[in-house]
Short mmCIF file of C-alpha atoms in Angstrom, two decimals:
data_model
loop_
_atom_site.label_atom_id
_atom_site.label_comp_id
_atom_site.label_asym_id
_atom_site.label_seq_id
_atom_site.Cartn_x
_atom_site.Cartn_y
_atom_site.Cartn_z
CA MET A 1 -32.55 -22.99 -10.78
CA ILE A 2 -31.01 -21.53 -7.62
CA GLN A 3 -32.20 -18.01 -6.91
CA THR A 4 -30.17 -15.62 -4.77
CA THR A 5 -31.86 -13.27 -2.33
CA HIS A 6 -29.46 -10.44 -3.09
CA ALA A 7 -27.18 -9.31 -5.90
CA ALA A 8 -23.59 -10.54 -5.59
CA ASN A 9 -20.79 -8.00 -5.55
CA GLN A 10 -18.98 -7.85 -8.87
CA ALA A 11 -15.59 -9.52 -8.54
CA THR A 12 -12.36 -8.06 -9.85
CA ILE A 13 -10.93 -10.60 -12.28
CA LEU A 14 -7.28 -11.65 -12.23
CA TRP A 15 -5.52 -14.15 -14.46
CA SER A 16 -2.60 -16.38 -13.60
CA ILE A 17 -0.65 -17.61 -16.62
CA ALA A 18 1.67 -20.13 -15.00
CA GLY A 19 2.58 -23.74 -14.40
CA SER A 20 0.59 -26.24 -12.38
CA ASP A 21 2.29 -27.49 -9.21
CA ASN A 22 0.77 -30.81 -8.18
CA SER A 23 2.24 -30.38 -4.67
CA ALA A 24 0.12 -27.20 -4.35
CA GLY A 25 2.98 -25.17 -2.90
CA ALA A 26 3.89 -22.97 -5.88
CA GLY A 27 2.60 -22.09 -9.35
CA ILE A 28 -1.07 -21.70 -10.07
CA GLN A 29 -2.10 -23.53 -6.91
CA ALA A 30 -0.23 -21.00 -4.75
CA ASP A 31 -1.69 -18.15 -6.79
CA LEU A 32 -5.20 -19.41 -6.08
CA LYS A 33 -4.52 -19.53 -2.33
CA VAL A 34 -3.09 -16.01 -2.29
CA ILE A 35 -5.96 -14.45 -4.21
CA GLN A 36 -8.46 -16.20 -1.97
CA SER A 37 -6.62 -14.81 1.07
CA PHE A 38 -7.16 -11.26 -0.19
CA SER A 39 -10.71 -11.69 -1.43
CA ALA A 40 -13.54 -10.42 0.79
CA PRO A 41 -17.34 -10.37 0.39
CA GLU A 42 -17.43 -6.58 0.04
CA GLN A 43 -14.52 -6.56 -2.42
CA PRO A 44 -14.28 -10.01 -4.05
CA LEU A 45 -11.38 -11.16 -6.21
CA HIS A 46 -11.64 -14.04 -8.65
CA LEU A 47 -8.61 -15.76 -10.18
CA CYS A 48 -8.81 -17.47 -13.55
CA THR A 49 -5.95 -19.66 -14.78
CA LEU A 50 -4.12 -20.40 -18.00
CA VAL A 51 -1.91 -23.44 -17.46
CA THR A 52 1.45 -23.23 -19.28
CA ALA A 53 2.95 -26.45 -17.99
CA ILE A 54 2.17 -29.61 -16.03
CA THR A 55 4.85 -30.33 -13.46
CA ALA A 56 5.63 -33.26 -11.23
CA GLN A 57 7.05 -31.66 -8.12
CA HIS A 58 7.17 -31.75 -4.35
CA SER A 59 8.15 -29.31 -1.64
CA SER A 60 11.86 -29.96 -2.23
CA GLY A 61 12.14 -30.07 -6.02
CA VAL A 62 10.74 -30.58 -9.53
CA ASP A 63 10.98 -34.07 -11.07
CA ALA A 64 9.35 -33.38 -14.45
CA CYS A 65 7.84 -30.57 -16.53
CA MET A 66 5.72 -30.80 -19.68
CA ALA A 67 4.81 -27.68 -21.66
CA VAL A 68 1.25 -26.97 -22.75
CA SER A 69 0.88 -26.21 -26.46
CA VAL A 70 0.36 -22.68 -27.70
CA ASP A 71 -2.89 -23.77 -29.35
CA LEU A 72 -4.29 -24.91 -26.01
CA LEU A 73 -3.10 -21.70 -24.32
CA GLN A 74 -4.98 -19.71 -26.95
CA GLN A 75 -8.12 -21.75 -26.40
CA GLN A 76 -7.87 -21.21 -22.64
CA ALA A 77 -7.60 -17.45 -23.15
CA ILE A 78 -10.52 -17.30 -25.59
CA ALA A 79 -12.69 -19.32 -23.22
CA LEU A 80 -11.93 -16.99 -20.28
CA LEU A 81 -12.70 -13.88 -22.31
CA LYS A 82 -16.21 -15.21 -22.89
CA ASP A 83 -16.87 -14.59 -19.18
CA ALA A 84 -14.97 -11.41 -18.25
CA GLN A 85 -11.88 -9.40 -19.01
CA PRO A 86 -9.00 -9.31 -16.52
CA ALA A 87 -7.94 -6.26 -14.55
CA VAL A 88 -4.58 -7.79 -13.60
CA ILE A 89 -2.57 -10.58 -15.21
CA LYS A 90 0.16 -12.35 -13.26
CA ILE A 91 2.58 -14.41 -15.34
CA GLY A 92 4.65 -17.18 -13.83
CA LEU A 93 6.36 -20.12 -15.54
CA LEU A 94 6.84 -19.82 -19.30
CA VAL A 95 8.54 -22.90 -20.70
CA ASN A 96 9.66 -22.12 -24.24
CA LYS A 97 10.08 -19.50 -26.94
CA ALA A 98 6.76 -20.35 -28.57
CA GLN A 99 4.88 -19.54 -25.36
CA VAL A 100 6.70 -16.22 -24.97
CA LEU A 101 5.94 -15.18 -28.55
CA TRP A 102 2.28 -16.20 -28.22
CA LEU A 103 1.90 -14.29 -24.95
CA THR A 104 3.58 -11.18 -26.36
CA ASP A 105 1.18 -11.10 -29.29
CA PHE A 106 -1.81 -11.86 -27.08
CA LEU A 107 -0.99 -9.04 -24.63
CA GLN A 108 -0.53 -6.57 -27.47
CA GLN A 109 -4.01 -7.39 -28.76
CA LEU A 110 -5.57 -7.40 -25.29
CA ARG A 111 -4.19 -3.97 -24.41
CA GLN A 112 -6.01 -2.46 -27.38
CA SER A 113 -9.32 -3.04 -25.61
CA LEU A 114 -7.95 -2.87 -22.03
CA PRO A 115 -5.67 0.18 -21.76
CA ASP A 116 -5.71 -0.04 -17.92
CA LEU A 117 -4.66 -3.70 -17.84
CA LEU A 118 -1.82 -4.35 -15.36
CA VAL A 119 0.65 -7.12 -16.23
CA ILE A 120 3.09 -8.64 -13.72
CA TYR A 121 5.75 -11.20 -14.65
CA ASP A 122 7.56 -13.39 -12.13
CA PRO A 123 10.33 -14.77 -14.39
CA VAL A 124 10.40 -18.35 -13.09
CA ALA A 125 12.70 -20.63 -15.08
CA ILE A 126 14.60 -22.47 -12.36
CA SER A 127 12.96 -23.64 -9.15
CA SER A 128 14.38 -22.72 -5.75
CA SER A 129 15.72 -26.27 -5.51
CA GLY A 130 17.74 -25.74 -8.70
CA SER A 131 15.51 -27.70 -11.09
CA THR A 132 15.39 -26.26 -14.62
CA MET A 133 11.85 -25.95 -16.00
CA ALA A 134 12.38 -23.81 -19.12
CA GLU A 135 14.43 -23.80 -22.32
CA PRO A 136 17.99 -22.49 -21.82
CA GLU A 137 17.51 -19.55 -24.21
CA LEU A 138 14.11 -18.51 -22.82
CA TYR A 139 15.29 -15.23 -21.27
CA GLN A 140 16.72 -13.95 -24.56
CA THR A 141 13.25 -14.19 -26.09
CA VAL A 142 11.69 -12.63 -22.99
CA ILE A 143 14.03 -9.62 -23.18
CA GLN A 144 13.48 -9.10 -26.88
CA TYR A 145 9.72 -9.51 -27.00
CA LEU A 146 7.89 -9.77 -23.68
CA LEU A 147 9.48 -7.13 -21.43
CA PRO A 148 8.01 -4.11 -23.28
CA GLN A 149 4.54 -5.49 -22.52
CA LEU A 150 5.12 -5.58 -18.76
CA ASP A 151 4.15 -3.13 -16.04
CA LEU A 152 6.01 -4.93 -13.26
CA LEU A 153 8.79 -7.51 -13.27
CA THR A 154 9.55 -9.43 -10.03
CA PRO A 155 12.85 -11.34 -10.37
CA ASN A 156 14.88 -12.78 -7.54
CA LEU A 157 18.62 -12.06 -7.58
CA PRO A 158 19.65 -15.08 -9.74
CA GLU A 159 16.85 -14.32 -12.22
CA LEU A 160 17.85 -10.65 -12.35
CA GLN A 161 21.45 -11.60 -13.14
CA ALA A 162 20.35 -14.13 -15.77
CA LEU A 163 18.19 -11.48 -17.47
CA THR A 164 20.73 -8.66 -17.43
CA HIS A 165 24.17 -10.32 -16.93
CA SER A 166 24.75 -7.85 -14.10
CA SER A 167 25.24 -8.58 -10.40
CA ASP A 168 24.53 -4.97 -9.40
CA PRO A 169 20.76 -4.59 -8.83
CA GLU A 170 20.57 -0.86 -9.62
CA GLN A 171 22.60 -1.24 -12.81
CA ALA A 172 20.57 -4.29 -13.81
CA VAL A 173 17.26 -2.49 -13.26
CA GLN A 174 18.36 0.45 -15.40
CA ARG A 175 19.09 -2.00 -18.21
CA LEU A 176 15.62 -3.47 -17.81
CA PHE A 177 14.04 -0.03 -17.95
CA THR A 178 15.59 0.49 -21.40
CA THR A 179 13.62 -2.53 -22.65
CA GLY A 180 10.32 -0.88 -21.77
CA VAL A 181 9.38 -2.57 -18.48
CA ARG A 182 7.96 0.08 -16.16
CA ALA A 183 8.73 -1.19 -12.64
CA VAL A 184 10.99 -3.87 -11.18
CA LEU A 185 10.79 -5.53 -7.77
CA VAL A 186 14.04 -7.31 -6.93
CA LYS A 187 13.38 -10.05 -4.37
CA GLY A 188 16.35 -10.45 -2.05
CA GLY A 189 15.60 -13.87 -0.62
CA HIS A 190 18.65 -15.45 -2.26
CA ALA A 191 21.15 -13.06 -0.68
CA ASP A 192 23.32 -14.75 1.93
CA THR A 193 22.55 -12.41 4.82
CA SER A 194 20.70 -12.48 8.13
CA ALA A 195 17.99 -10.21 6.69
CA CYS A 196 15.97 -10.25 3.48
CA THR A 197 15.89 -6.91 1.66
CA ASP A 198 13.57 -6.43 -1.31
CA GLN A 199 13.93 -3.41 -3.59
CA LEU A 200 11.18 -1.82 -5.67
CA PHE A 201 12.26 0.42 -8.54
CA ILE A 202 9.52 2.48 -10.21
CA SER A 203 10.09 4.43 -13.40
CA ALA A 204 8.20 7.54 -14.43
CA LYS A 205 6.45 5.42 -17.09
CA PHE A 206 4.57 3.35 -14.51
CA ARG A 207 0.93 4.42 -14.34
CA TYR A 208 -1.98 2.76 -12.61
CA ARG A 209 -5.46 3.97 -11.65
CA GLY A 210 -4.61 7.66 -11.50
CA TYR A 211 -1.61 7.42 -9.18
CA PRO A 212 1.03 10.02 -10.09
CA ALA A 213 4.04 8.84 -12.06
CA TYR A 214 7.52 9.59 -10.78
CA THR A 215 10.83 7.74 -10.54
CA HIS A 216 11.75 6.45 -7.11
CA GLN A 217 12.95 3.45 -5.14
CA VAL A 218 11.59 1.70 -2.04
CA SER A 219 13.54 -0.86 0.01
CA LEU A 220 11.97 -3.11 2.65
CA ARG A 221 13.88 -5.34 5.03
CA SER A 222 12.81 -8.16 7.35
CA PRO A 223 14.72 -10.73 9.40
CA ARG A 224 15.42 -13.89 7.42
CA GLN A 225 13.31 -16.90 8.42
CA GLN A 226 15.83 -19.69 8.99
CA HIS A 227 13.86 -22.77 7.93
CA SER A 228 13.11 -24.84 4.84
CA PHE A 229 9.30 -24.51 4.93
CA ASN A 230 9.32 -21.91 2.16
CA HIS A 231 8.14 -23.63 -1.00
CA GLY A 232 6.23 -21.14 -3.18
CA THR A 233 7.54 -17.96 -1.56
CA GLY A 234 8.39 -16.22 -4.84
CA CYS A 235 5.12 -17.14 -6.55
CA SER A 236 3.13 -16.07 -3.51
CA PHE A 237 4.95 -12.72 -3.25
CA SER A 238 4.13 -11.81 -6.84
CA SER A 239 0.54 -12.98 -6.44
CA ALA A 240 0.13 -10.90 -3.28
CA LEU A 241 1.28 -7.89 -5.29
CA ALA A 242 -1.26 -8.72 -7.99
CA ALA A 243 -4.06 -9.11 -5.44
CA THR A 244 -3.30 -5.86 -3.62
CA LEU A 245 -3.04 -3.92 -6.87
CA ALA A 246 -6.35 -5.41 -8.00
CA LEU A 247 -7.87 -4.06 -4.77
CA GLY A 248 -6.84 -0.56 -5.86
CA TYR A 249 -3.72 0.10 -3.79
CA ALA A 250 -0.78 2.09 -5.09
CA LEU A 251 2.27 0.04 -6.05
CA GLU A 252 4.27 1.12 -2.98
CA ASP A 253 1.37 0.11 -0.73
CA ALA A 254 1.01 -3.22 -2.54
CA PHE A 255 4.73 -3.80 -1.93
CA VAL A 256 4.36 -3.23 1.82
CA VAL A 257 1.31 -5.48 2.04
CA ALA A 258 2.87 -8.26 -0.06
CA LYS A 259 6.07 -8.19 2.01
CA THR A 260 4.00 -8.33 5.22
CA TYR A 261 1.95 -11.20 3.80
CA ILE A 262 5.10 -13.22 3.02
CA ASN A 263 6.58 -12.48 6.45
CA GLN A 264 3.35 -13.78 7.95
CA GLY A 265 3.34 -16.85 5.71
CA LEU A 266 6.96 -17.70 6.53
CA SER A 267 6.26 -17.31 10.24
CA LEU A 268 3.19 -19.57 9.97
CA PRO A 269 4.25 -22.12 7.33
CA VAL A 270 2.63 -25.43 6.43
CA ALA A 271 4.79 -28.48 7.18
CA VAL A 272 4.24 -31.08 4.47
CA ASN A 273 6.75 -33.40 6.12
CA PRO A 274 9.25 -33.04 8.98
CA TRP A 275 11.90 -31.38 6.82
CA SER A 276 10.06 -29.22 4.26
CA GLY A 277 6.81 -27.43 3.50
CA THR A 278 5.20 -24.35 2.01
CA VAL A 279 4.63 -20.75 2.93
CA GLY A 280 1.36 -20.30 4.83
CA HIS A 281 -1.65 -18.45 3.44
CA CYS A 282 -3.35 -16.76 6.38
CA GLY A 283 -5.45 -13.97 4.91
CA PHE A 284 -4.85 -10.24 4.65
CA PRO A 285 -2.12 -9.49 7.24
CA THR A 286 -3.35 -7.98 10.48
CA ASP A 287 -0.43 -8.42 12.88
CA PRO A 288 2.05 -5.51 13.06
CA GLN A 289 4.91 -7.84 14.01
CA TYR A 290 5.05 -8.91 10.36
CA LEU A 291 5.47 -5.39 8.98
CA PRO A 292 8.86 -4.90 7.30
CA GLU A 293 11.34 -2.16 8.08
CA LEU A 294 11.43 0.68 5.57
CA LEU A 295 14.98 1.61 4.59
CA THR A 296 15.36 5.25 3.61
CA ASP A 297 18.40 7.45 3.24
CA ASP A 298 16.49 10.70 3.69
CA LEU A 299 14.51 9.88 6.84
CA GLN A 300 16.41 8.73 9.89
CA PRO A 301 14.43 7.37 12.86
CA PRO A 302 14.77 9.67 15.88
CA ASP A 303 16.38 8.79 19.19
CA GLN A 304 13.13 9.59 20.99
CA ALA A 305 9.46 9.98 20.16
CA PHE A 306 7.54 13.22 19.79
CA ALA A 307 5.54 14.30 22.81
CA PRO A 308 2.27 12.37 23.19
CA LEU A 309 -1.12 14.05 22.94
CA LYS A 310 -2.43 15.43 26.23
CA ALA A 311 -5.92 14.20 25.34
CA PRO A 312 -7.54 12.05 22.62
CA LEU A 313 -8.06 13.93 19.36
CA GLY A 314 -11.72 12.96 19.07
CA LEU A 315 -13.44 15.45 16.80
CA TYR A 316 -10.66 17.31 14.98
CA VAL A 317 -11.88 20.42 13.13
CA ILE A 318 -9.69 22.05 10.47
CA VAL A 319 -10.28 25.77 9.88
CA PRO A 320 -8.86 28.29 7.36
CA SER A 321 -8.75 31.39 9.56
CA VAL A 322 -8.79 32.75 13.10
CA THR A 323 -12.40 33.80 12.57
CA GLU A 324 -13.41 30.20 11.88
CA LEU A 325 -11.19 29.07 14.76
CA LYS A 326 -13.24 31.24 17.16
CA ARG A 327 -16.44 29.82 15.69
CA ALA A 328 -15.18 26.27 16.34
CA LEU A 329 -14.08 27.07 19.90
CA ASP A 330 -17.47 28.62 20.65
CA ALA A 331 -19.13 25.45 19.36
CA GLY A 332 -17.19 23.30 21.82
CA VAL A 333 -14.41 21.90 19.63
CA LYS A 334 -11.36 20.83 21.64
CA THR A 335 -8.97 19.76 18.86
CA LEU A 336 -8.29 22.11 15.96
CA GLN A 337 -5.96 22.71 13.07
CA LEU A 338 -5.27 26.11 11.54
CA ARG A 339 -4.71 25.54 7.83
CA ILE A 340 -3.96 28.86 6.11
CA LYS A 341 -2.99 28.92 2.43
CA ASN A 342 -1.77 31.71 0.12
CA ILE A 343 -1.41 34.57 2.58
CA GLU A 344 1.15 37.33 3.04
CA GLN A 345 3.85 36.42 5.60
CA ALA A 346 3.19 39.25 8.08
CA LEU A 347 -0.54 38.47 8.16
CA LEU A 348 0.21 34.76 8.48
CA ARG A 349 2.39 35.42 11.53
CA GLN A 350 -0.36 37.55 13.06
CA GLN A 351 -3.00 34.86 12.49
CA ILE A 352 -0.88 32.10 14.01
CA ARG A 353 0.01 34.25 17.03
CA GLN A 354 -3.69 35.01 17.64
CA ALA A 355 -4.60 31.35 17.24
CA VAL A 356 -1.96 30.22 19.73
CA GLN A 357 -3.16 32.81 22.25
CA LEU A 358 -6.80 31.77 21.82
CA CYS A 359 -5.95 28.12 22.46
CA GLN A 360 -3.98 28.43 25.69
CA HIS A 361 -6.69 26.61 27.66
CA PRO A 362 -5.39 23.23 28.92
CA ASP A 363 -8.29 21.37 27.28
CA ILE A 364 -7.51 22.72 23.81
CA GLN A 365 -5.12 21.14 21.29
CA LEU A 366 -4.19 23.39 18.35
CA PHE A 367 -2.09 22.20 15.41
CA ILE A 368 -0.56 24.54 12.84
CA ASN A 369 -0.58 23.14 9.31
CA ASP A 370 2.68 23.35 7.31
CA HIS A 371 4.19 26.49 8.88
CA TRP A 372 6.46 24.72 11.35
CA GLN A 373 8.97 27.60 11.65
CA LEU A 374 6.30 30.03 12.87
CA ALA A 375 4.75 27.35 15.08
CA LEU A 376 8.14 26.78 16.69
CA GLU A 377 8.82 30.49 17.08
CA LEU A 378 5.39 31.32 18.51
CA GLY A 379 5.17 28.38 20.90
CA ALA A 380 2.39 26.38 19.26
CA TYR A 381 1.11 23.18 20.86
CA GLY A 382 1.41 21.11 17.68
CA VAL A 383 2.29 21.01 14.00
CA HIS A 384 0.73 18.99 11.20
CA LEU A 385 2.91 18.19 8.18
CA GLY A 386 2.52 16.41 4.89
CA GLN A 387 4.94 13.71 3.79
CA GLU A 388 6.80 16.16 1.54
CA ASP A 389 7.11 18.68 4.38
CA ILE A 390 8.73 16.32 6.87
CA ASP A 391 11.77 16.10 4.60
CA GLN A 392 12.30 19.87 4.92
CA ALA A 393 11.30 20.51 8.54
CA ASP A 394 13.72 20.64 11.45
CA LEU A 395 12.16 17.72 13.25
CA ALA A 396 14.83 17.66 15.95
CA ALA A 397 14.05 21.26 16.92
CA LEU A 398 10.31 20.57 17.01
CA ARG A 399 10.84 17.48 19.14
CA GLN A 400 13.17 19.30 21.53
CA ALA A 401 10.61 22.08 21.98
CA GLY A 402 7.98 19.52 22.99
CA ILE A 403 5.77 20.32 19.99
CA ARG A 404 3.37 17.55 19.03
CA LEU A 405 3.61 16.27 15.45
CA GLY A 406 0.89 14.90 13.18
CA VAL A 407 1.69 13.53 9.71
CA SER A 408 -0.54 13.04 6.66
CA ASN A 409 -0.59 9.61 5.00
CA HIS A 410 -2.21 8.07 1.92
CA GLY A 411 -1.60 4.36 2.41
CA PHE A 412 0.56 1.61 3.90
CA TYR A 413 3.86 2.90 2.53
CA LYS A 414 3.39 6.42 3.87
CA LEU A 415 2.14 5.10 7.23
CA LEU A 416 5.19 2.87 7.53
CA ARG A 417 7.44 5.80 6.66
CA ALA A 418 5.79 8.26 9.03
CA GLN A 419 5.58 5.76 11.88
CA GLN A 420 9.40 5.60 11.96
CA LEU A 421 9.41 9.24 13.09
CA GLN A 422 7.35 8.30 16.17
CA PRO A 423 4.98 11.29 15.75
CA SER A 424 2.11 12.13 18.07
CA TYR A 425 -0.54 10.89 15.63
CA LEU A 426 -1.01 9.71 12.04
CA ALA A 427 -3.70 11.07 9.71
CA ILE A 428 -5.03 8.82 6.95
CA GLY A 429 -7.06 9.98 3.95
CA ALA A 430 -8.73 11.14 1.97
CA VAL A 431 -11.43 8.66 2.92
CA PHE A 432 -14.03 10.16 0.58
CA THR A 433 -14.03 12.74 -2.19
CA THR A 434 -13.31 16.17 -0.78
CA GLN A 435 -13.57 19.72 -2.09
CA THR A 436 -10.40 20.85 -0.34
CA LYS A 437 -7.85 18.70 -2.14
CA GLU A 438 -7.51 16.75 -5.40
CA MET A 439 -6.47 13.22 -4.44
CA GLY A 440 -6.26 11.55 -7.86
CA GLY A 441 -6.08 7.80 -7.25
CA LYS A 442 -5.33 8.16 -3.54
CA LEU A 443 -8.86 7.99 -2.15
CA GLN A 444 -9.01 5.37 0.60
CA GLY A 445 -12.66 4.40 0.79
CA LEU A 446 -14.01 2.32 3.65
CA GLN A 447 -12.54 -1.01 2.47
CA LYS A 448 -8.98 0.30 2.65
CA LEU A 449 -9.63 2.28 5.82
CA TYR A 450 -10.66 -0.85 7.71
CA ARG A 451 -7.23 -2.43 7.08
CA TYR A 452 -5.09 0.19 8.85
CA PRO A 453 -5.92 0.08 12.60
CA ALA A 454 -4.78 -3.52 13.12
CA LEU A 455 -1.39 -3.00 11.46
CA PHE A 456 -0.70 0.41 13.01
CA PRO A 457 -1.88 0.18 16.63
CA LYS A 458 0.97 2.09 18.31
CA LEU A 459 -0.14 5.63 17.42
CA PRO A 460 -3.54 7.38 17.27
CA LEU A 461 -5.01 7.29 13.76
CA VAL A 462 -7.27 10.08 12.57
CA ALA A 463 -9.39 9.70 9.42
CA ILE A 464 -9.80 12.72 7.15
CA GLY A 465 -11.46 13.61 3.87
CA GLY A 466 -15.14 14.09 3.09
CA ILE A 467 -16.27 12.98 6.55
CA ASN A 468 -19.63 14.30 7.77
CA ALA A 469 -22.47 13.39 10.12
CA THR A 470 -23.92 10.98 7.54
CA ASN A 471 -20.85 8.79 7.01
CA ALA A 472 -19.03 9.28 10.35
CA LYS A 473 -20.50 6.13 11.94
CA ALA A 474 -19.24 3.93 9.08
CA VAL A 475 -15.77 5.47 9.37
CA LEU A 476 -15.68 4.91 13.13
CA ALA A 477 -16.67 1.27 12.61
CA SER A 478 -13.22 0.76 11.05
CA GLY A 479 -11.65 1.03 14.50
CA ILE A 480 -10.26 4.51 13.89
CA LYS A 481 -11.32 6.63 16.87
CA HIS A 482 -10.63 10.15 15.65
CA LEU A 483 -12.26 12.16 12.83
CA ALA A 484 -10.86 15.23 11.10
CA VAL A 485 -13.41 17.41 9.28
CA VAL A 486 -13.27 20.52 7.14
CA GLN A 487 -16.42 21.12 5.10
CA GLY A 488 -18.70 19.27 7.51
CA PHE A 489 -18.14 21.91 10.18
CA ALA A 490 -17.84 24.87 7.80
CA GLN A 491 -21.29 24.12 6.34
CA ALA A 492 -23.02 23.41 9.65
CA SER A 493 -25.98 25.80 10.14
CA ASP A 494 -25.94 25.16 13.90
CA PRO A 495 -22.23 24.59 14.76
CA LYS A 496 -22.80 23.80 18.44
CA LEU A 497 -25.47 21.18 17.72
CA TRP A 498 -23.38 19.67 14.91
CA VAL A 499 -20.33 19.39 17.20
CA GLN A 500 -22.40 17.75 19.93
CA GLN A 501 -23.79 15.20 17.48
CA MET A 502 -20.34 14.33 16.12
CA GLN A 503 -18.81 14.09 19.57
CA GLN A 504 -21.64 11.79 20.62
CA LEU A 505 -21.01 9.50 17.63
CA ILE A 506 -17.31 9.31 18.53
CA ALA A 507 -18.04 8.64 22.20
CA GLU A 508 -20.47 5.84 21.36
CA ALA A 509 -18.00 4.25 18.93
CA GLN A 510 -15.22 4.32 21.52
CA LEU A 511 -17.45 2.58 24.06
CA GLU A 512 -18.26 -0.13 21.52
CA GLN A 513 -14.58 -0.59 20.61
CA LYS A 514 -13.21 -0.50 24.15
CA PRO A 515 -12.99 -4.29 24.76
CA CYS A 516 -10.87 -4.79 21.62
CA SER A 517 -9.19 -1.40 21.41
CA VAL A 518 -5.68 -1.35 19.91
CA ILE A 519 -4.86 2.36 20.18
#
């Protein structure tokens, strides 16, 4: 018997219920490659498979397809459940009505014991080459029985039209929502344009791991890759979504990561022969050139960037009053934020005016949280805003006045959105549980935190949320150079010593990171 010297990290289990592609470009074989790309020793993913069909295919088409019996599908499922239950199920090729009915019944039973199970369906019936792999009436059965069991549906444009008989994506998605499906990602790869635009529609019924439920739409666009080395793109996109969701990201963040992953894979494809091949599988994306463009109607990119910081943020202390601001200044803090909540307007104005006057020294950077009108009026150095606040603030006036802007973010989607404003810095959190704000499912943790610096190197990133002298070194090891703290400073018995220790940790981390610095 082989004995391990340490306990293995428990893997998050995913299932792929799909067809087998003997060319290893699409289907279950592609799913395996994607999940392996996202798996890491500290956060392992493990994909189990239920084969629905055996196909004879190559990178340019499908020559034959044979369905697996429902009895064998049931035996596969029972065997897998003897090991572990899935957190996420990704469904690909379903060949006939019997398979759809079996899967519908199976998911209904499985959800009784797994209320948090996430189910994604990529409605493959016709390959990209035009080869039919499923019964002609399959989608009628899917609409009637399977759709209510789904959390996320990921059709391309032809599949969307076949499911809904509508060529208008928004109208088609609304029809799908009436069937019970809770989110729809429309893949735009089949549109005849120079760019590929994918649209994610989320209904208020979509719930996952504590993230708040609300209806909204996200559109991402990237330049179209003009080549034929793209076998398995649709399967890989849906699997990248499944992997990222299994890692605990919000759906919008999973969308950004999956789109970036596909952009990377299409830019670094695998040539099977001189004229065709498959999308590449190159690990969790780390190159910002593959990030998509976020299309929003309510947030227009500015003509020019906000003023840059006059010095690195370093240790960034957030205080609730002018009294605490003085305490921080006396302790040697150079970067501060005045965050005042629930106070009468006249007193608020007085506090901000005093704070601005106290921080006139050229070495001091003071940011006013939320109250951008008073910050603008009273000549503050900087303003810090949440994502909801940037929609209401007069950003043009702040930019024209030379006021620095920091923006709060809770993941890839928010970072992508805020980055378009070209602010002075981006805050990311909460890293750990904090007493100052209820974050629900938005806690980052170290595993997520380590993913951000590589993809967002253009602006300073500051980590916030539950950071103290004990965990600061681990946070700095992510490559983020700046730390925002609230309770850590407020509870310090010797503020000056505490500040010196934190500043020393930051200085040491910056020296270690200097050869490979990206900020």
